[in-house]
mmCIF file of C-alpha atoms in Angstrom:
data_model
loop_
_atom_site.group_PDB
_atom_site.id
_atom_site.type_symbol
_atom_site.label_atom_id
_atom_site.label_comp_id
_atom_site.label_asym_id
_atom_site.label_seq_id
_atom_site.Cartn_x
_atom_site.Cartn_y
_atom_site.Cartn_z
ATOM 1 C CA MET A 1 -111.256 19.292 -7.580
ATOM 2 C CA TYR A 2 -109.698 21.464 -4.877
ATOM 3 C CA PRO A 3 -106.525 20.214 -3.178
ATOM 4 C CA THR A 4 -107.223 18.358 0.091
ATOM 5 C CA THR A 5 -106.166 21.260 2.326
ATOM 6 C CA VAL A 6 -108.585 23.612 0.606
ATOM 7 C CA LYS A 7 -111.323 20.970 0.739
ATOM 8 C CA ASN A 8 -110.770 20.608 4.487
ATOM 9 C CA LEU A 9 -110.916 24.365 4.960
ATOM 10 C CA ILE A 10 -114.187 24.494 3.045
ATOM 11 C CA GLU A 11 -115.666 21.668 5.124
ATOM 12 C CA CYS A 12 -114.720 23.417 8.390
ATOM 13 C CA LEU A 13 -116.076 26.765 7.234
ATOM 14 C CA LYS A 14 -119.356 25.162 6.146
ATOM 15 C CA LYS A 15 -119.935 24.124 9.749
ATOM 16 C CA LEU A 16 -120.139 27.786 10.810
ATOM 17 C CA SER A 17 -123.526 29.436 11.173
ATOM 18 C CA GLY A 18 -124.957 30.821 7.950
ATOM 19 C CA ILE A 19 -122.094 29.640 5.723
ATOM 20 C CA GLY A 20 -123.057 27.595 2.663
ATOM 21 C CA GLU A 21 -120.963 25.895 -0.008
ATOM 22 C CA LYS A 22 -120.341 29.017 -2.122
ATOM 23 C CA THR A 23 -119.399 31.285 0.765
ATOM 24 C CA ALA A 24 -117.160 28.589 2.259
ATOM 25 C CA GLU A 25 -115.340 28.345 -1.073
ATOM 26 C CA ARG A 26 -114.890 32.103 -1.244
ATOM 27 C CA LEU A 27 -113.638 32.278 2.337
ATOM 28 C CA ALA A 28 -111.272 29.318 1.903
ATOM 29 C CA LEU A 29 -109.722 30.942 -1.163
ATOM 30 C CA SER A 30 -109.328 34.234 0.641
ATOM 31 C CA ILE A 31 -107.694 32.427 3.565
ATOM 32 C CA LEU A 32 -105.023 31.321 1.089
ATOM 33 C CA ASN A 33 -104.284 34.985 0.423
ATOM 34 C CA LEU A 34 -103.899 35.963 4.085
ATOM 35 C CA ASP A 35 -100.471 37.060 5.312
ATOM 36 C CA ASP A 36 -98.367 34.552 7.211
ATOM 37 C CA ASP A 37 -98.661 36.423 10.490
ATOM 38 C CA VAL A 38 -102.441 36.679 10.244
ATOM 39 C CA ILE A 39 -102.620 32.919 9.631
ATOM 40 C CA LYS A 40 -100.466 32.381 12.743
ATOM 41 C CA VAL A 41 -102.795 34.496 14.892
ATOM 42 C CA PHE A 42 -105.808 32.720 13.353
ATOM 43 C CA GLU A 43 -104.305 29.294 14.125
ATOM 44 C CA GLN A 44 -103.453 30.262 17.684
ATOM 45 C CA SER A 45 -106.925 31.752 18.259
ATOM 46 C CA LEU A 46 -108.546 28.544 17.039
ATOM 47 C CA LYS A 47 -106.415 26.570 19.465
ATOM 48 C CA ASP A 48 -107.248 28.998 22.288
ATOM 49 C CA ALA A 49 -110.943 28.948 21.407
ATOM 50 C CA LYS A 50 -111.244 25.460 22.848
ATOM 51 C CA THR A 51 -108.681 25.687 25.644
ATOM 52 C CA LYS A 52 -108.821 29.238 26.987
ATOM 53 C CA ILE A 53 -112.381 30.342 26.399
ATOM 54 C CA ARG A 54 -114.918 29.317 29.013
ATOM 55 C CA ARG A 55 -118.081 30.703 30.561
ATOM 56 C CA CYS A 56 -118.079 33.183 33.446
ATOM 57 C CA LYS A 57 -118.915 31.403 36.722
ATOM 58 C CA ILE A 58 -121.342 34.146 37.671
ATOM 59 C CA CYS A 59 -123.097 35.405 34.558
ATOM 60 C CA ASN A 60 -122.331 32.791 31.861
ATOM 61 C CA ASN A 61 -120.704 35.373 29.574
ATOM 62 C CA LEU A 62 -117.589 34.382 27.591
ATOM 63 C CA ALA A 63 -114.479 34.575 29.761
ATOM 64 C CA GLU A 64 -110.804 33.721 29.699
ATOM 65 C CA ASP A 65 -110.610 33.549 33.505
ATOM 66 C CA GLU A 66 -113.028 32.328 36.120
ATOM 67 C CA LEU A 67 -114.964 35.587 35.833
ATOM 68 C CA CYS A 68 -115.674 37.600 32.698
ATOM 69 C CA ASN A 69 -114.404 41.150 32.140
ATOM 70 C CA ILE A 70 -117.665 42.603 33.350
ATOM 71 C CA CYS A 71 -118.169 40.548 36.514
ATOM 72 C CA SER A 72 -114.542 41.112 37.532
ATOM 73 C CA ASP A 73 -114.828 44.870 36.939
ATOM 74 C CA LYS A 74 -115.075 46.541 40.352
ATOM 75 C CA THR A 75 -116.704 49.670 38.987
ATOM 76 C CA ARG A 76 -119.782 47.804 37.731
ATOM 77 C CA ASP A 77 -122.968 47.928 39.761
ATOM 78 C CA LYS A 78 -123.516 44.338 40.908
ATOM 79 C CA LYS A 79 -127.002 45.154 42.212
ATOM 80 C CA THR A 80 -128.537 45.479 38.766
ATOM 81 C CA ILE A 81 -128.692 42.411 36.545
ATOM 82 C CA CYS A 82 -129.621 42.656 32.888
ATOM 83 C CA VAL A 83 -130.978 39.319 31.644
ATOM 84 C CA VAL A 84 -130.129 38.571 27.986
ATOM 85 C CA GLU A 85 -130.695 35.620 25.700
ATOM 86 C CA ASN A 86 -127.154 35.253 24.387
ATOM 87 C CA ILE A 87 -123.645 36.656 24.473
ATOM 88 C CA LYS A 88 -124.097 38.846 21.426
ATOM 89 C CA ASN A 89 -126.815 40.811 23.228
ATOM 90 C CA ILE A 90 -124.264 41.838 25.856
ATOM 91 C CA ILE A 91 -122.010 43.267 23.165
ATOM 92 C CA ALA A 92 -124.920 45.238 21.682
ATOM 93 C CA ILE A 93 -125.802 46.754 25.058
ATOM 94 C CA GLU A 94 -122.161 47.396 26.001
ATOM 95 C CA LYS A 95 -121.713 49.357 22.786
ATOM 96 C CA THR A 96 -124.289 51.891 23.973
ATOM 97 C CA ASN A 97 -122.020 52.680 26.930
ATOM 98 C CA CYS A 98 -125.030 53.554 29.061
ATOM 99 C CA TYR A 99 -125.487 50.444 31.187
ATOM 100 C CA HIS A 100 -123.226 49.964 34.177
ATOM 101 C CA GLY A 101 -124.761 46.949 35.863
ATOM 102 C CA VAL A 102 -123.926 43.292 35.284
ATOM 103 C CA TYR A 103 -125.502 40.628 33.058
ATOM 104 C CA HIS A 104 -126.990 37.184 33.092
ATOM 105 C CA VAL A 105 -126.840 35.107 29.908
ATOM 106 C CA LEU A 106 -129.719 32.633 29.638
ATOM 107 C CA ASP A 107 -128.361 30.830 26.554
ATOM 108 C CA GLY A 108 -131.845 30.278 25.202
ATOM 109 C CA LEU A 109 -135.454 30.935 26.119
ATOM 110 C CA ILE A 110 -138.182 28.795 27.613
ATOM 111 C CA SER A 111 -140.056 27.239 24.701
ATOM 112 C CA PRO A 112 -142.233 24.246 25.610
ATOM 113 C CA LEU A 113 -143.070 23.695 21.928
ATOM 114 C CA ASP A 114 -139.390 23.093 21.167
ATOM 115 C CA GLY A 115 -139.016 21.033 24.325
ATOM 116 C CA LYS A 116 -137.060 23.769 26.094
ATOM 117 C CA ASN A 117 -137.965 23.853 29.769
ATOM 118 C CA PRO A 118 -136.656 26.200 32.466
ATOM 119 C CA ASP A 119 -134.065 23.554 33.419
ATOM 120 C CA ASP A 120 -132.633 23.547 29.883
ATOM 121 C CA ILE A 121 -131.509 27.154 30.013
ATOM 122 C CA ASN A 122 -129.309 28.991 32.501
ATOM 123 C CA ILE A 123 -132.045 30.147 34.894
ATOM 124 C CA LYS A 124 -131.246 28.387 38.160
ATOM 125 C CA SER A 125 -127.980 30.269 38.600
ATOM 126 C CA LEU A 126 -129.926 33.535 38.291
ATOM 127 C CA PHE A 127 -132.044 32.563 41.308
ATOM 128 C CA ASP A 128 -128.827 31.616 43.129
ATOM 129 C CA ARG A 129 -127.431 35.058 42.408
ATOM 130 C CA VAL A 130 -130.581 36.643 43.812
ATOM 131 C CA ASP A 131 -130.436 34.435 46.906
ATOM 132 C CA ASN A 132 -126.752 35.058 47.569
ATOM 133 C CA GLY A 133 -126.285 38.652 46.535
ATOM 134 C CA GLU A 134 -127.837 42.011 47.086
ATOM 135 C CA VAL A 135 -129.695 42.222 43.785
ATOM 136 C CA LEU A 136 -132.040 45.217 43.617
ATOM 137 C CA GLU A 137 -133.225 45.171 40.014
ATOM 138 C CA ILE A 138 -133.541 42.725 37.172
ATOM 139 C CA ILE A 139 -133.950 44.142 33.645
ATOM 140 C CA PHE A 140 -135.091 41.840 30.850
ATOM 141 C CA ALA A 141 -133.451 42.810 27.549
ATOM 142 C CA LEU A 142 -134.974 40.141 25.331
ATOM 143 C CA THR A 143 -136.138 40.274 21.713
ATOM 144 C CA PRO A 144 -139.965 40.463 21.850
ATOM 145 C CA SER A 145 -141.486 37.006 21.200
ATOM 146 C CA VAL A 146 -143.828 34.516 22.811
ATOM 147 C CA GLU A 147 -140.810 32.662 24.181
ATOM 148 C CA SER A 148 -139.229 35.742 25.704
ATOM 149 C CA GLU A 149 -142.558 36.709 27.315
ATOM 150 C CA THR A 150 -142.860 33.190 28.754
ATOM 151 C CA THR A 151 -139.307 33.325 30.050
ATOM 152 C CA SER A 152 -139.584 36.722 31.694
ATOM 153 C CA LEU A 153 -142.962 35.821 33.177
ATOM 154 C CA TYR A 154 -141.578 32.584 34.612
ATOM 155 C CA ILE A 155 -138.625 34.342 36.205
ATOM 156 C CA SER A 156 -140.781 37.193 37.565
ATOM 157 C CA LYS A 157 -143.188 34.704 39.170
ATOM 158 C CA LYS A 158 -140.353 32.858 40.860
ATOM 159 C CA LEU A 159 -138.945 36.090 42.249
ATOM 160 C CA GLU A 160 -142.304 37.463 43.422
ATOM 161 C CA ASN A 161 -141.485 37.468 47.121
ATOM 162 C CA LYS A 162 -137.924 38.686 46.820
ATOM 163 C CA ASN A 163 -138.554 42.433 46.896
ATOM 164 C CA ILE A 164 -136.685 43.059 43.645
ATOM 165 C CA LYS A 165 -137.613 45.584 40.982
ATOM 166 C CA ILE A 166 -138.243 43.771 37.708
ATOM 167 C CA SER A 167 -138.423 45.636 34.410
ATOM 168 C CA LYS A 168 -138.138 45.050 30.700
ATOM 169 C CA ILE A 169 -136.649 47.304 28.058
ATOM 170 C CA ALA A 170 -139.103 49.441 26.094
ATOM 171 C CA HIS A 171 -140.402 48.116 22.797
ATOM 172 C CA GLY A 172 -141.651 50.527 20.154
ATOM 173 C CA VAL A 173 -140.820 52.300 16.924
ATOM 174 C CA PRO A 174 -137.029 52.496 16.511
ATOM 175 C CA LEU A 175 -135.364 55.856 15.911
ATOM 176 C CA GLY A 176 -135.009 56.733 12.242
ATOM 177 C CA ALA A 177 -137.627 54.187 11.191
ATOM 178 C CA ASP A 178 -140.221 55.134 8.626
ATOM 179 C CA MET A 179 -143.706 54.822 10.183
ATOM 180 C CA GLU A 180 -145.005 53.350 6.939
ATOM 181 C CA TYR A 181 -142.817 50.308 7.198
ATOM 182 C CA ILE A 182 -143.249 49.455 10.866
ATOM 183 C CA ASP A 183 -145.109 46.163 11.408
ATOM 184 C CA GLY A 184 -148.494 46.227 13.098
ATOM 185 C CA LEU A 185 -147.436 44.482 16.278
ATOM 186 C CA THR A 186 -144.656 46.962 16.935
ATOM 187 C CA LEU A 187 -147.035 49.886 16.310
ATOM 188 C CA GLU A 188 -149.539 48.312 18.665
ATOM 189 C CA MET A 189 -146.872 48.060 21.358
ATOM 190 C CA ALA A 190 -145.716 51.594 20.658
ATOM 191 C CA LEU A 191 -149.267 52.924 21.058
ATOM 192 C CA GLU A 192 -149.904 50.932 24.202
ATOM 193 C CA ASN A 193 -146.659 52.120 25.794
ATOM 194 C CA ARG A 194 -147.162 55.745 24.747
ATOM 195 C CA LYS A 195 -145.542 58.366 26.941
ATOM 196 C CA TYR A 196 -147.422 61.535 27.873
ATOM 197 C CA ILE A 197 -145.341 64.576 27.083
ATOM 198 C CA ASN A 198 -147.569 67.309 28.495
ATOM 199 C CA GLU A 199 -147.574 66.065 32.058
ATOM 200 C CA MET B 1 -115.703 43.506 25.462
ATOM 201 C CA TYR B 2 -114.978 40.079 24.013
ATOM 202 C CA PRO B 3 -112.126 38.046 25.519
ATOM 203 C CA THR B 4 -108.818 38.465 23.643
ATOM 204 C CA THR B 5 -109.056 35.114 21.858
ATOM 205 C CA VAL B 6 -112.473 35.953 20.466
ATOM 206 C CA LYS B 7 -111.270 39.446 19.513
ATOM 207 C CA ASN B 8 -108.345 37.901 17.628
ATOM 208 C CA LEU B 9 -110.657 35.478 15.840
ATOM 209 C CA ILE B 10 -112.899 38.373 14.811
ATOM 210 C CA GLU B 11 -109.939 40.383 13.529
ATOM 211 C CA CYS B 12 -108.691 37.434 11.433
ATOM 212 C CA LEU B 13 -112.135 36.710 10.022
ATOM 213 C CA LYS B 14 -112.609 40.380 9.100
ATOM 214 C CA LYS B 15 -109.620 40.095 6.795
ATOM 215 C CA LEU B 16 -111.483 37.567 4.627
ATOM 216 C CA SER B 17 -113.262 38.739 1.500
ATOM 217 C CA GLY B 18 -116.764 40.056 2.089
ATOM 218 C CA ILE B 19 -116.702 39.641 5.872
ATOM 219 C CA GLY B 20 -117.604 42.700 7.925
ATOM 220 C CA GLU B 21 -117.700 43.295 11.674
ATOM 221 C CA LYS B 22 -121.114 41.711 12.288
ATOM 222 C CA THR B 23 -120.478 38.569 10.236
ATOM 223 C CA ALA B 24 -117.028 38.157 11.784
ATOM 224 C CA GLU B 25 -118.639 38.290 15.240
ATOM 225 C CA ARG B 26 -121.227 35.688 14.267
ATOM 226 C CA LEU B 27 -118.591 33.398 12.764
ATOM 227 C CA ALA B 28 -116.226 33.766 15.726
ATOM 228 C CA LEU B 29 -119.008 32.812 18.134
ATOM 229 C CA SER B 30 -119.956 29.826 16.032
ATOM 230 C CA ILE B 31 -116.301 28.745 15.929
ATOM 231 C CA LEU B 32 -116.523 28.523 19.737
ATOM 232 C CA ASN B 33 -119.295 25.965 19.301
ATOM 233 C CA LEU B 34 -117.398 23.728 16.865
ATOM 234 C CA ASP B 35 -116.429 20.239 17.992
ATOM 235 C CA ASP B 36 -112.871 19.647 19.121
ATOM 236 C CA ASP B 37 -112.021 17.477 16.124
ATOM 237 C CA VAL B 38 -113.358 20.023 13.627
ATOM 238 C CA ILE B 39 -111.230 22.702 15.294
ATOM 239 C CA LYS B 40 -108.186 20.404 14.962
ATOM 240 C CA VAL B 41 -108.811 19.907 11.228
ATOM 241 C CA PHE B 42 -109.415 23.652 10.843
ATOM 242 C CA GLU B 43 -106.154 24.475 12.622
ATOM 243 C CA GLN B 44 -104.171 21.968 10.559
ATOM 244 C CA SER B 45 -105.727 23.224 7.305
ATOM 245 C CA LEU B 46 -104.776 26.788 8.172
ATOM 246 C CA LYS B 47 -101.216 25.655 8.794
ATOM 247 C CA ASP B 48 -101.196 23.679 5.526
ATOM 248 C CA ALA B 49 -102.741 26.585 3.627
ATOM 249 C CA LYS B 50 -99.453 28.445 3.799
ATOM 250 C CA THR B 51 -97.045 25.508 3.647
ATOM 251 C CA LYS B 52 -98.601 22.896 1.367
ATOM 252 C CA ILE B 53 -100.691 24.887 -1.066
ATOM 253 C CA ARG B 54 -98.884 26.326 -4.047
ATOM 254 C CA ARG B 55 -99.635 27.096 -7.679
ATOM 255 C CA CYS B 56 -99.378 24.488 -10.443
ATOM 256 C CA LYS B 57 -96.164 24.985 -12.442
ATOM 257 C CA ILE B 58 -98.046 24.604 -15.692
ATOM 258 C CA CYS B 59 -101.481 26.178 -15.352
ATOM 259 C CA ASN B 60 -101.288 28.271 -12.144
ATOM 260 C CA ASN B 61 -104.206 26.373 -10.542
ATOM 261 C CA LEU B 62 -104.036 25.538 -6.821
ATOM 262 C CA ALA B 63 -101.891 22.474 -6.184
ATOM 263 C CA GLU B 64 -100.373 20.478 -3.367
ATOM 264 C CA ASP B 65 -97.632 19.069 -5.600
ATOM 265 C CA GLU B 66 -95.656 20.543 -8.437
ATOM 266 C CA LEU B 67 -98.601 19.974 -10.773
ATOM 267 C CA CYS B 68 -102.303 20.373 -9.988
ATOM 268 C CA ASN B 69 -104.792 17.480 -10.078
ATOM 269 C CA ILE B 70 -105.835 18.399 -13.599
ATOM 270 C CA CYS B 71 -102.415 18.860 -15.199
ATOM 271 C CA SER B 72 -101.151 15.629 -13.623
ATOM 272 C CA ASP B 73 -104.218 13.693 -14.830
ATOM 273 C CA LYS B 74 -103.120 11.571 -17.792
ATOM 274 C CA THR B 75 -106.645 11.267 -19.173
ATOM 275 C CA ARG B 76 -107.013 15.023 -19.751
ATOM 276 C CA ASP B 77 -106.554 16.403 -23.246
ATOM 277 C CA LYS B 78 -103.453 18.586 -23.024
ATOM 278 C CA LYS B 79 -104.044 20.007 -26.500
ATOM 279 C CA THR B 80 -107.002 22.132 -25.452
ATOM 280 C CA ILE B 81 -106.425 24.957 -22.995
ATOM 281 C CA CYS B 82 -109.301 26.789 -21.369
ATOM 282 C CA VAL B 83 -108.208 30.256 -20.243
ATOM 283 C CA VAL B 84 -109.931 31.470 -17.067
ATOM 284 C CA GLU B 85 -109.588 34.537 -14.884
ATOM 285 C CA ASN B 86 -109.298 32.793 -11.530
ATOM 286 C CA ILE B 87 -109.284 29.468 -9.743
ATOM 287 C CA LYS B 88 -112.974 29.543 -8.909
ATOM 288 C CA ASN B 89 -113.826 29.537 -12.620
ATOM 289 C CA ILE B 90 -112.083 26.167 -12.960
ATOM 290 C CA ILE B 91 -114.306 24.713 -10.251
ATOM 291 C CA ALA B 92 -117.422 26.044 -11.992
ATOM 292 C CA ILE B 93 -116.418 24.469 -15.301
ATOM 293 C CA GLU B 94 -115.286 21.213 -13.692
ATOM 294 C CA LYS B 95 -118.682 20.874 -12.062
ATOM 295 C CA THR B 96 -120.311 20.629 -15.491
ATOM 296 C CA ASN B 97 -118.258 17.471 -16.143
ATOM 297 C CA CYS B 98 -118.202 18.236 -19.867
ATOM 298 C CA TYR B 99 -114.742 19.707 -20.391
ATOM 299 C CA HIS B 100 -111.803 17.344 -20.608
ATOM 300 C CA GLY B 101 -108.990 19.673 -21.615
ATOM 301 C CA VAL B 102 -106.652 21.579 -19.310
ATOM 302 C CA TYR B 103 -106.723 25.144 -17.958
ATOM 303 C CA HIS B 104 -104.705 28.285 -17.693
ATOM 304 C CA VAL B 105 -105.386 30.650 -14.792
ATOM 305 C CA LEU B 106 -104.612 34.281 -15.637
ATOM 306 C CA ASP B 107 -105.083 35.590 -12.097
ATOM 307 C CA GLY B 108 -106.529 38.843 -13.356
ATOM 308 C CA LEU B 109 -107.306 40.587 -16.634
ATOM 309 C CA ILE B 110 -105.548 43.272 -18.634
ATOM 310 C CA SER B 111 -106.914 46.616 -17.481
ATOM 311 C CA PRO B 112 -104.805 49.641 -18.401
ATOM 312 C CA LEU B 113 -107.110 51.924 -16.401
ATOM 313 C CA ASP B 114 -106.272 50.018 -13.222
ATOM 314 C CA GLY B 115 -102.614 49.867 -14.219
ATOM 315 C CA LYS B 116 -102.800 46.178 -15.059
ATOM 316 C CA ASN B 117 -100.627 45.395 -18.047
ATOM 317 C CA PRO B 118 -100.076 42.033 -19.747
ATOM 318 C CA ASP B 119 -96.924 41.548 -17.634
ATOM 319 C CA ASP B 120 -98.933 41.860 -14.418
ATOM 320 C CA ILE B 121 -101.052 38.783 -15.067
ATOM 321 C CA ASN B 122 -100.065 35.210 -15.840
ATOM 322 C CA ILE B 123 -99.964 35.502 -19.645
ATOM 323 C CA LYS B 124 -96.332 34.837 -20.549
ATOM 324 C CA SER B 125 -96.484 31.251 -19.337
ATOM 325 C CA LEU B 126 -99.451 30.679 -21.653
ATOM 326 C CA PHE B 127 -97.298 31.649 -24.639
ATOM 327 C CA ASP B 128 -94.572 29.355 -23.294
ATOM 328 C CA ARG B 129 -97.068 26.504 -23.168
ATOM 329 C CA VAL B 130 -98.044 27.181 -26.780
ATOM 330 C CA ASP B 131 -94.397 27.322 -27.832
ATOM 331 C CA ASN B 132 -93.411 24.153 -26.003
ATOM 332 C CA GLY B 133 -96.460 21.976 -26.351
ATOM 333 C CA GLU B 134 -98.821 20.751 -28.990
ATOM 334 C CA VAL B 135 -101.683 23.113 -28.205
ATOM 335 C CA LEU B 136 -104.461 22.928 -30.814
ATOM 336 C CA GLU B 137 -107.176 25.096 -29.273
ATOM 337 C CA ILE B 138 -107.491 27.880 -26.774
ATOM 338 C CA ILE B 139 -110.942 28.576 -25.312
ATOM 339 C CA PHE B 140 -111.550 31.823 -23.454
ATOM 340 C CA ALA B 141 -114.003 31.302 -20.600
ATOM 341 C CA LEU B 142 -114.075 34.830 -19.206
ATOM 342 C CA THR B 143 -116.894 36.882 -17.735
ATOM 343 C CA PRO B 144 -117.940 39.369 -20.463
ATOM 344 C CA SER B 145 -116.407 42.809 -19.794
ATOM 345 C CA VAL B 146 -114.200 45.378 -21.477
ATOM 346 C CA GLU B 147 -111.203 43.929 -19.638
ATOM 347 C CA SER B 148 -111.885 40.367 -20.692
ATOM 348 C CA GLU B 149 -112.340 41.480 -24.312
ATOM 349 C CA THR B 150 -109.014 43.340 -24.138
ATOM 350 C CA THR B 151 -107.312 40.329 -22.632
ATOM 351 C CA SER B 152 -108.622 37.809 -25.118
ATOM 352 C CA LEU B 153 -107.875 40.163 -28.006
ATOM 353 C CA TYR B 154 -104.309 40.687 -26.795
ATOM 354 C CA ILE B 155 -103.696 36.948 -26.459
ATOM 355 C CA SER B 156 -105.298 36.177 -29.844
ATOM 356 C CA LYS B 157 -103.135 38.794 -31.577
ATOM 357 C CA LYS B 158 -99.967 37.376 -30.040
ATOM 358 C CA LEU B 159 -100.888 33.878 -31.199
ATOM 359 C CA GLU B 160 -101.936 34.925 -34.718
ATOM 360 C CA ASN B 161 -99.216 32.992 -36.526
ATOM 361 C CA LYS B 162 -99.325 29.893 -34.385
ATOM 362 C CA ASN B 163 -102.024 27.955 -36.246
ATOM 363 C CA ILE B 164 -104.163 27.479 -33.150
ATOM 364 C CA LYS B 165 -107.955 27.533 -33.014
ATOM 365 C CA ILE B 166 -109.062 30.296 -30.672
ATOM 366 C CA SER B 167 -112.634 30.459 -29.385
ATOM 367 C CA LYS B 168 -114.647 31.993 -26.587
ATOM 368 C CA ILE B 169 -117.596 30.541 -24.712
ATOM 369 C CA ALA B 170 -121.045 31.639 -25.898
ATOM 370 C CA HIS B 171 -122.682 34.574 -24.147
ATOM 371 C CA GLY B 172 -126.460 34.896 -24.166
ATOM 372 C CA VAL B 173 -129.634 34.409 -22.185
ATOM 373 C CA PRO B 174 -129.046 31.818 -19.454
ATOM 374 C CA LEU B 175 -131.352 28.798 -19.186
ATOM 375 C CA GLY B 176 -134.318 29.351 -16.919
ATOM 376 C CA ALA B 177 -133.957 33.129 -17.052
ATOM 377 C CA ASP B 178 -137.028 35.272 -17.500
ATOM 378 C CA MET B 179 -136.672 37.295 -20.707
ATOM 379 C CA GLU B 180 -138.199 40.289 -18.966
ATOM 380 C CA TYR B 181 -135.330 40.562 -16.521
ATOM 381 C CA ILE B 182 -132.383 40.075 -18.857
ATOM 382 C CA ASP B 183 -130.235 43.206 -19.209
ATOM 383 C CA GLY B 184 -130.021 44.913 -22.580
ATOM 384 C CA LEU B 185 -126.388 44.096 -23.286
ATOM 385 C CA THR B 186 -126.939 40.375 -22.766
ATOM 386 C CA LEU B 187 -129.990 40.458 -25.030
ATOM 387 C CA GLU B 188 -127.984 42.327 -27.643
ATOM 388 C CA MET B 189 -125.287 39.636 -27.486
ATOM 389 C CA ALA B 190 -127.898 36.909 -27.582
ATOM 390 C CA LEU B 191 -129.479 38.398 -30.710
ATOM 391 C CA GLU B 192 -126.147 38.928 -32.395
ATOM 392 C CA ASN B 193 -125.041 35.379 -31.685
ATOM 393 C CA ARG B 194 -128.370 33.838 -32.678
ATOM 394 C CA LYS B 195 -128.243 30.288 -33.967
ATOM 395 C CA TYR B 196 -130.274 29.280 -37.010
ATOM 396 C CA ILE B 197 -132.319 26.230 -36.212
ATOM 397 C CA ASN B 198 -133.787 25.492 -39.649
ATOM 398 C CA GLU B 199 -130.484 24.967 -41.429
#
């Protein structure tokens, strides 16, 4: 019923994560209303997405050169590596403006049940970084789950004899959250990791 | 923090209807994972969106030629015109497979409060169609609202002396809806428009 061009747009949009038929239709129609210059930038960015964008040789973050913005930044502390599951986690942490080390993107977690072994995610290059560099601390910033526990445990074990500090970010009740609505597991963690304030 | 290409993608996506920062980020990252051939089709469709897609000369529907698929279809009944607010409404009706007339896309509704007068929407060409063609019936398929009532009333008044049947689609309780959750206005309409079944 739609003209072929619109149909093609809808088909492409439907391939994106979380986009169903209805949303794809809405987006395709609103693409038709975009200004000419926006469409040009959009077109060029799509082209560049496949040709220019690659992964950073060191940390596996998105990059347009051999190294990503963070790894090529001389002011960043290369001795602290924050291990994250995916690229979006880096953005979230960068937005806080309080971390000045570098990152390591695993692109997944160890999950034997899903057939994901240590070799299937970007772990080996982390050990290479430890072997080659002067890494002092590794911080795991992973969403709490069985898989993330397995992954951080696996990495910690492998680095046991390396004299590196290994930590994970604190899990607990988020700021502004209503105690009533916090799930039991989070509360349990929050209680376990309680901080004494009268010491 | 993202490479320029990704930033550009995010900016373009944010211009689409209903897409905020977070969704744009998610979509941009999933564009990076699309296959090369999908990206090519996507790129070409974007280009075509501005060059190939235009509005049908008769009904204002999307078209790749002078006339849209529906107006150029010889099997469609050109004597019945279904008036809709926008292009998406056509798709919804076409999906039912039970309407065989043609359409007229208003691209908006009369709404004096928002400064939208009859001249601001695609009404004049509807009168031209009535004057030039052999239109027998006009069906209003508009979402119930003050604006749609105003619009259909305005058009009906203008066509008073034309000897054309004018109707509007039935409004009432939708199939499968739970009576408990139907809003009062819909129920009121449903009661008012009740159909006697013992006649």
